[in-house]
Coordinates of N, CA and C in Angstrom, one line a residue:
M1 N -37.9 0.8 53.9 CA -38.2 0.3 52.6 C -36.8 0.6 52.1
L2 N -35.9 1.9 52.6 CA -34.7 1.7 52.2 C -33.9 0.5 52.3
K3 N -34.1 -0.2 53.6 CA -33.4 -1.5 53.8 C -34.0 -2.6 53.0
L4 N -35.1 -2.5 52.1 CA -35.4 -4.0 51.6 C -35.0 -3.5 49.8
M5 N -34.8 -2.1 49.6 CA -34.2 -1.9 48.2 C -33.0 -2.1 48.2
K6 N -32.1 -1.8 49.4 CA -30.6 -2.4 49.5 C -30.6 -3.7 49.5
N7 N -31.1 -4.6 50.3 CA -31.2 -5.8 50.2 C -31.5 -6.2 48.5
V8 N -32.6 -5.9 47.8 CA -32.7 -6.1 46.5 C -31.7 -6.2 45.7
A9 N -30.8 -5.0 45.8 CA -29.8 -4.3 45.1 C -28.5 -5.6 45.5
I10 N -28.5 -5.8 46.6 CA -27.4 -7.1 47.0 C -27.6 -8.1 46.4
A11 N -28.9 -8.8 46.2 CA -29.3 -10.2 46.1 C -29.2 -10.0 44.3
A12 N -29.3 -9.0 43.6 CA -29.5 -8.6 42.1 C -27.8 -8.7 41.7
S13 N -27.2 -8.4 42.5 CA -25.3 -8.0 42.2 C -25.0 -9.5 42.7
V14 N -25.5 -10.5 43.4 CA -24.9 -11.9 43.6 C -25.5 -12.6 42.5
V15 N -26.4 -12.5 42.4 CA -27.3 -13.3 41.5 C -26.3 -12.9 39.5
L16 N -26.0 -12.0 39.5 CA -25.3 -11.3 38.2 C -23.8 -11.8 38.5
L17 N -23.4 -11.6 39.3 CA -21.9 -12.1 39.7 C -21.8 -13.6 39.4
G18 N -22.9 -14.4 40.1 CA -23.0 -15.9 40.0 C -23.1 -16.4 38.6
F19 N -23.6 -15.7 37.6 CA -24.1 -16.1 36.4 C -22.9 -15.7 35.7
S20 N -22.1 -14.9 36.0 CA -21.2 -14.4 35.3 C -19.9 -15.3 35.7
A21 N -19.6 -15.9 36.9 CA -18.3 -16.4 37.2 C -18.7 -18.2 36.5
A22 N -20.1 -18.6 37.1 CA -20.3 -19.6 36.1 C -19.9 -20.1 34.3
A23 N -20.4 -18.6 34.1 CA -20.2 -18.7 32.5 C -18.5 -18.8 32.1
Q24 N -17.8 -18.0 33.0 CA -16.1 -17.9 32.7 C -15.5 -19.2 33.1
A25 N -16.2 -20.0 34.0 CA -15.6 -21.2 34.3 C -15.8 -22.3 33.5
Q26 N -17.2 -22.1 33.0 CA -17.4 -23.1 32.0 C -16.4 -23.0 30.5
V27 N -16.0 -21.5 30.2 CA -15.2 -21.5 29.1 C -14.1 -22.3 29.3
F28 N -13.6 -21.8 30.7 CA -12.1 -22.3 30.8 C -12.3 -24.0 30.9
Y29 N -13.2 -24.4 31.7 CA -13.3 -26.2 31.7 C -13.2 -26.7 30.4
M30 N -14.0 -25.8 29.4 CA -14.4 -26.2 27.8 C -13.1 -26.3 27.3
E31 N -12.3 -25.2 27.0 CA -11.0 -25.0 26.8 C -10.1 -26.0 27.1
N32 N -10.1 -25.8 28.5 CA -9.2 -27.0 29.4 C -9.2 -28.5 28.7
N33 N -10.6 -28.7 28.9 CA -10.8 -30.3 28.1 C -10.5 -30.3 26.7
A34 N -10.4 -29.5 25.9 CA -10.3 -29.3 24.7 C -8.7 -29.8 24.5
S35 N -7.9 -29.4 25.5 CA -6.7 -29.1 25.2 C -6.1 -30.9 25.6
Y36 N -6.8 -31.2 26.8 CA -6.5 -32.2 27.1 C -7.0 -33.5 26.1
T37 N -8.1 -33.2 25.6 CA -8.7 -34.4 25.0 C -7.7 -34.4 23.7
K38 N -7.3 -33.3 23.1 CA -6.5 -33.6 21.6 C -5.5 -34.1 22.2
A39 N -4.7 -33.8 23.3 CA -3.2 -34.8 23.9 C -3.7 -36.1 23.8
D40 N -4.7 -36.4 24.4 CA -5.1 -38.0 24.7 C -5.5 -38.6 23.3
A41 N -6.0 -38.2 22.2 CA -6.2 -38.4 21.1 C -4.8 -38.7 20.0
A42 N -4.1 -37.7 20.5 CA -2.8 -37.6 19.6 C -2.2 -38.7 20.4
M43 N -2.0 -39.2 21.7 CA -1.5 -40.2 22.2 C -1.8 -41.8 21.7
R44 N -3.4 -42.0 21.9 CA -3.7 -43.0 21.3 C -3.7 -43.4 20.2
A45 N -3.4 -42.5 19.2 CA -3.1 -42.5 17.8 C -1.5 -43.0 17.3
G46 N -0.8 -42.8 18.6 CA 0.7 -43.1 18.1 C 1.3 -41.6 17.7
E47 N 0.6 -40.6 18.0 CA 1.4 -39.2 17.6 C 2.3 -38.9 18.6
L48 N 3.2 -39.3 19.0 CA 3.7 -39.2 20.3 C 4.2 -37.6 20.3
E49 N 4.8 -37.4 19.5 CA 5.5 -35.9 19.7 C 4.4 -34.8 19.6
K50 N 3.1 -35.1 18.9 CA 2.2 -34.2 19.1 C 1.8 -34.3 20.3
A51 N 1.2 -35.8 21.0 CA 1.0 -35.8 22.3 C 1.8 -35.0 23.3
S52 N 2.8 -35.0 23.2 CA 3.8 -34.5 24.2 C 3.7 -33.0 24.3
K53 N 3.5 -32.3 23.0 CA 3.4 -30.8 22.8 C 2.0 -30.7 23.2
L54 N 1.1 -31.3 23.1 CA -0.4 -31.0 23.7 C -0.2 -31.1 25.0
F55 N -0.1 -32.2 25.7 CA 0.1 -32.5 27.3 C 0.9 -31.4 28.0
K56 N 1.9 -31.0 27.3 CA 2.7 -29.7 28.1 C 1.7 -28.6 27.7
H57 N 1.1 -28.4 26.5 CA 0.3 -27.1 26.7 C -0.7 -27.3 27.7
A58 N -1.5 -28.5 27.8 CA -2.3 -28.6 28.7 C -2.1 -28.1 30.0
I59 N -0.8 -28.8 30.5 CA -0.6 -28.5 32.1 C -0.2 -27.1 32.1
R60 N 0.3 -26.4 31.4 CA 0.4 -25.2 31.4 C -1.1 -24.1 31.2
G61 N -1.9 -24.5 31.4 CA -3.1 -24.3 31.3 C -3.9 -24.4 32.5
P62 N -5.0 -24.0 32.9 CA -5.7 -24.0 34.2 C -6.1 -25.6 34.7
L63 N -5.5 -26.6 34.1 CA -5.7 -27.7 35.1 C -5.5 -27.7 36.3
R64 N -6.4 -28.8 36.7 CA -6.3 -28.8 38.4 C -6.6 -30.4 38.7
G65 N -6.3 -30.5 39.9 CA -6.9 -32.1 40.5 C -6.3 -33.2 39.6
E66 N -7.3 -34.0 39.8 CA -6.9 -35.4 39.0 C -6.4 -35.2 37.4
R67 N -7.1 -34.3 36.6 CA -6.8 -34.2 35.7 C -5.5 -33.4 35.1
L68 N -4.9 -32.7 36.3 CA -3.4 -32.2 35.6 C -2.7 -33.5 36.2
L69 N -3.0 -34.5 37.3 CA -1.9 -35.6 37.4 C -2.2 -36.5 36.7
A70 N -3.4 -36.6 35.4 CA -3.4 -37.4 34.7 C -2.5 -36.8 33.5
A71 N -2.6 -35.5 33.1 CA -2.1 -34.8 32.0 C -0.1 -35.0 32.1
Y72 N -0.1 -35.0 34.0 CA 1.6 -35.3 33.8 C 1.9 -36.7 33.4
N73 N 1.0 -37.8 34.0 CA 1.4 -38.9 34.0 C 1.6 -39.3 32.7
N74 N 0.3 -38.9 31.8 CA 0.7 -38.9 30.3 C 1.6 -38.5 30.0
L75 N 1.9 -37.4 30.0 CA 3.2 -36.7 29.3 C 4.5 -37.5 29.8
C76 N 4.3 -38.1 30.9 CA 5.9 -39.2 31.6 C 5.8 -40.0 30.5
A77 N 4.4 -40.8 30.5 CA 4.6 -42.2 29.7 C 4.9 -41.9 27.8
V78 N 4.4 -40.7 27.5 CA 4.5 -40.8 26.1 C 5.9 -40.2 25.8
D79 N 6.7 -39.5 26.9 CA 7.8 -39.2 26.6 C 9.2 -40.4 26.7
L80 N 8.5 -41.2 28.0 CA 9.0 -42.3 27.8 C 9.3 -43.5 26.7
A81 N 8.0 -43.2 25.8 CA 8.0 -44.1 24.8 C 8.7 -43.2 23.7
R82 N 8.8 -42.0 23.4 CA 9.8 -41.1 22.5 C 11.0 -41.7 22.9
G83 N 11.5 -41.9 24.1 CA 13.0 -42.0 24.6 C 12.9 -40.6 24.9
A84 N 12.4 -39.7 25.3 CA 13.1 -38.4 26.1 C 13.2 -38.7 27.5
L85 N 13.8 -39.3 28.2 CA 14.1 -39.8 29.5 C 13.9 -38.6 30.3
E86 N 14.8 -37.7 30.3 CA 14.8 -36.7 30.9 C 13.6 -35.8 31.0
A87 N 12.9 -35.6 29.8 CA 11.9 -34.9 30.2 C 10.4 -35.7 30.5
A88 N 10.6 -36.9 30.4 CA 9.7 -37.9 31.0 C 10.0 -37.9 32.8
E89 N 11.0 -38.1 33.1 CA 11.4 -38.0 34.8 C 10.7 -36.6 34.9
K90 N 11.1 -35.6 34.3 CA 10.9 -34.5 34.9 C 9.2 -34.3 35.1
A91 N 8.4 -34.7 33.9 CA 7.1 -34.8 34.0 C 6.3 -35.7 35.3
C92 N 6.9 -36.7 35.2 CA 6.5 -37.8 36.6 C 6.7 -37.2 38.0
S93 N 7.8 -36.0 38.0 CA 8.1 -35.6 39.2 C 7.7 -34.4 39.3
G94 N 6.9 -33.4 38.0 CA 5.5 -32.9 38.2 C 4.4 -33.3 38.9
A95 N 4.1 -34.5 38.7 CA 3.1 -35.0 39.4 C 3.3 -35.7 40.5
I96 N 4.5 -35.9 41.1 CA 4.5 -36.2 42.3 C 4.6 -35.0 43.4
G97 N 5.2 -33.6 42.6 CA 5.3 -32.6 43.1 C 3.8 -32.1 43.4
E98 N 2.9 -32.3 42.5 CA 1.3 -31.6 42.8 C 1.0 -33.0 43.9
N99 N 0.7 -33.9 44.1 CA 0.6 -34.9 45.0 C 1.1 -36.1 45.0
R100 N 1.8 -36.1 46.4 CA 3.3 -36.8 47.0 C 2.6 -38.6 47.2
L101 N 1.0 -38.2 47.1 CA 0.4 -39.9 47.5 C 0.0 -40.3 45.7
Y102 N 0.3 -39.9 44.6 CA 0.2 -40.4 43.5 C 0.6 -41.6 43.1
W103 N 0.5 -42.5 43.3 CA 1.5 -43.9 43.3 C 1.8 -44.2 41.8
R104 N 0.6 -44.0 40.7 CA 1.0 -44.3 39.5 C 2.3 -43.3 38.8
A105 N 2.6 -42.3 39.0 CA 3.6 -41.3 39.0 C 5.1 -42.2 39.6
Y106 N 4.9 -42.4 40.6 CA 6.3 -43.4 41.0 C 6.5 -44.7 40.3
V107 N 5.4 -45.3 40.0 CA 5.5 -46.4 38.9 C 6.4 -46.0 37.9
N108 N 5.7 -45.0 37.3 CA 6.2 -44.3 35.8 C 7.7 -43.7 36.1
R109 N 7.9 -43.2 36.8 CA 9.3 -42.3 37.4 C 10.3 -43.5 37.5
G110 N 9.6 -44.6 38.0 CA 10.7 -45.7 38.5 C 11.1 -46.4 37.0
H111 N 10.2 -46.6 36.1 CA 10.4 -47.0 34.8 C 11.1 -45.9 34.0
V112 N 10.9 -45.0 34.3 CA 12.3 -44.0 33.4 C 13.3 -43.9 34.1
R113 N 13.4 -44.0 35.3 CA 14.8 -44.1 35.9 C 15.6 -45.5 35.7
A114 N 14.7 -46.6 35.5 CA 15.7 -48.0 35.1 C 16.3 -47.5 34.2
Q115 N 15.3 -47.0 33.0 CA 15.6 -47.0 31.8 C 17.1 -46.0 31.7
M116 N 16.8 -45.0 32.4 CA 18.2 -44.5 32.6 C 19.2 -44.9 33.1
G117 N 19.4 -46.1 33.9 CA 20.5 -46.3 34.5 C 20.6 -46.0 35.9
K118 N 19.5 -45.7 36.7 CA 19.4 -45.0 37.7 C 18.5 -46.2 38.6
R119 N 19.4 -47.1 39.0 CA 18.6 -48.6 39.3 C 18.1 -48.3 40.8
D120 N 18.7 -47.8 41.4 CA 18.8 -47.3 42.9 C 17.5 -46.3 43.3
L121 N 17.5 -45.1 42.3 CA 16.6 -44.3 42.5 C 15.1 -45.0 42.0
A122 N 15.3 -45.8 41.0 CA 14.0 -46.5 40.2 C 13.6 -47.5 41.3
L123 N 14.2 -48.3 42.2 CA 13.8 -49.1 43.3 C 13.0 -48.3 44.4
K124 N 13.9 -47.0 44.3 CA 13.0 -46.2 46.0 C 11.8 -45.8 45.1
D125 N 11.8 -45.2 43.7 CA 10.2 -45.2 43.3 C 9.4 -46.1 43.3
I126 N 9.7 -47.4 43.3 CA 8.6 -48.4 43.0 C 8.3 -48.8 44.6
R127 N 9.1 -48.9 45.5 CA 9.1 -49.5 46.6 C 7.9 -48.2 47.5
K128 N 8.2 -46.9 47.0 CA 7.5 -46.2 47.5 C 5.7 -46.3 46.7
A129 N 5.8 -46.9 45.5 CA 4.7 -47.1 45.4 C 3.7 -48.1 45.7
A130 N 4.7 -49.1 46.7 CA 4.5 -50.2 47.0 C 4.0 -49.9 48.2
S131 N 4.3 -49.0 48.7 CA 4.1 -48.5 50.4 C 2.4 -47.7 50.2
L132 N 2.3 -46.9 48.9 CA 1.5 -46.2 49.0 C 0.1 -47.3 48.4
R133 N 0.4 -48.1 47.6 CA -0.6 -49.1 47.2 C 0.0 -50.7 47.1
P134 N -0.1 -51.2 48.4 CA 0.4 -52.6 48.4 C -0.3 -53.8 48.1
Q135 N -1.7 -53.4 47.5 CA -2.4 -54.6 47.0 C -1.8 -54.2 45.8
S136 N -1.5 -53.8 45.0 CA -1.3 -53.2 43.6 C -0.3 -54.7 42.5
R137 N -1.2 -55.2 41.8 CA -0.6 -56.5 41.3 C 0.6 -55.8 40.4
L138 N 0.1 -54.5 39.7 CA 0.9 -53.8 38.7 C 2.6 -53.4 39.2
V139 N 2.2 -52.7 40.7 CA 3.5 -52.4 41.3 C 4.4 -53.3 41.7
K140 N 3.6 -54.5 42.0 CA 4.3 -55.5 42.6 C 5.2 -56.6 41.6
R141 N 4.5 -56.6 40.2 CA 5.4 -57.0 39.2 C 6.3 -56.0 38.9
V142 N 6.3 -54.7 38.8 CA 7.2 -53.5 38.2 C 8.4 -54.0 39.3
L143 N 7.9 -53.6 40.6 CA 9.4 -53.9 41.8 C 10.0 -55.3 41.5
A144 N 9.4 -56.2 41.1 CA 10.1 -57.6 40.7 C 10.8 -57.5 39.6
Q145 N 10.4 -57.0 38.2 CA 11.0 -56.9 37.4 C 12.4 -56.0 37.6
I146 N 12.3 -54.8 38.3 CA 13.7 -53.8 38.6 C 14.4 -54.6 39.5
E147 N 13.6 -55.3 40.2 CA 14.7 -55.8 41.7 C 15.6 -56.9 40.8
G148 N 14.9 -57.7 40.0 CA 15.3 -58.7 38.8 C 16.3 -58.6 38.4
S149 N 16.2 -57.3 37.4 CA 17.1 -56.8 36.6 C 18.3 -56.4 37.4
A150 N 18.2 -55.8 38.6 CA 19.4 -55.0 39.3 C 20.0 -56.6 39.9
T151 N 19.6 -57.5 40.1 CA 20.1 -58.6 40.7 C 21.0 -59.2 39.3
L152 N 20.4 -59.5 38.0 CA 21.1 -59.7 37.1 C 22.5 -59.3 36.8
I153 N 22.4 -57.7 36.8 CA 23.3 -57.0 36.5 C 24.6 -57.3 37.7
A154 N 24.4 -57.3 38.9 CA 25.0 -57.4 39.9 C 25.7 -58.8 39.6
K155 N 25.2 -60.2 39.3 CA 25.5 -61.3 38.8 C 26.6 -61.6 38.1
A156 N 26.3 -60.3 36.6 CA 27.1 -60.5 35.8 C 28.5 -59.4 36.1
N157 N 28.5 -58.7 37.1 CA 29.7 -58.1 37.6 C 30.2 -59.3 38.4

């Protein structure tokens, strides 16, 4: 009888903990989505300063996985569009730091570095993206564009 009561008490505790953890996770998830959603909406509306601030806020929160990578990548694109090249490079590097196989961040960082005049680093990033995603038309196009501009600069000198 004592063993049965003990098992019932343990089962009840596990059930209560499960409900409590699920409720907390749902709150964080919804709050997390709200920050990211606001940043995404600001980006689409062309409010780049606001989008940059909101993506930075979302990244500091509990974002994880694909959503975190997307936030870093979008922050990189927004900061590139704003002309904040060092911030854009940092955001792309943040995505790569989270997932070294995230080819989109290499493409975007390649764009940023090309704008910064860091052609060798830009080519290195785009070539890394090409090794990760060899069939991507986007990667092939960007690689040709950056290689072409490097060739034009070399010919001009």
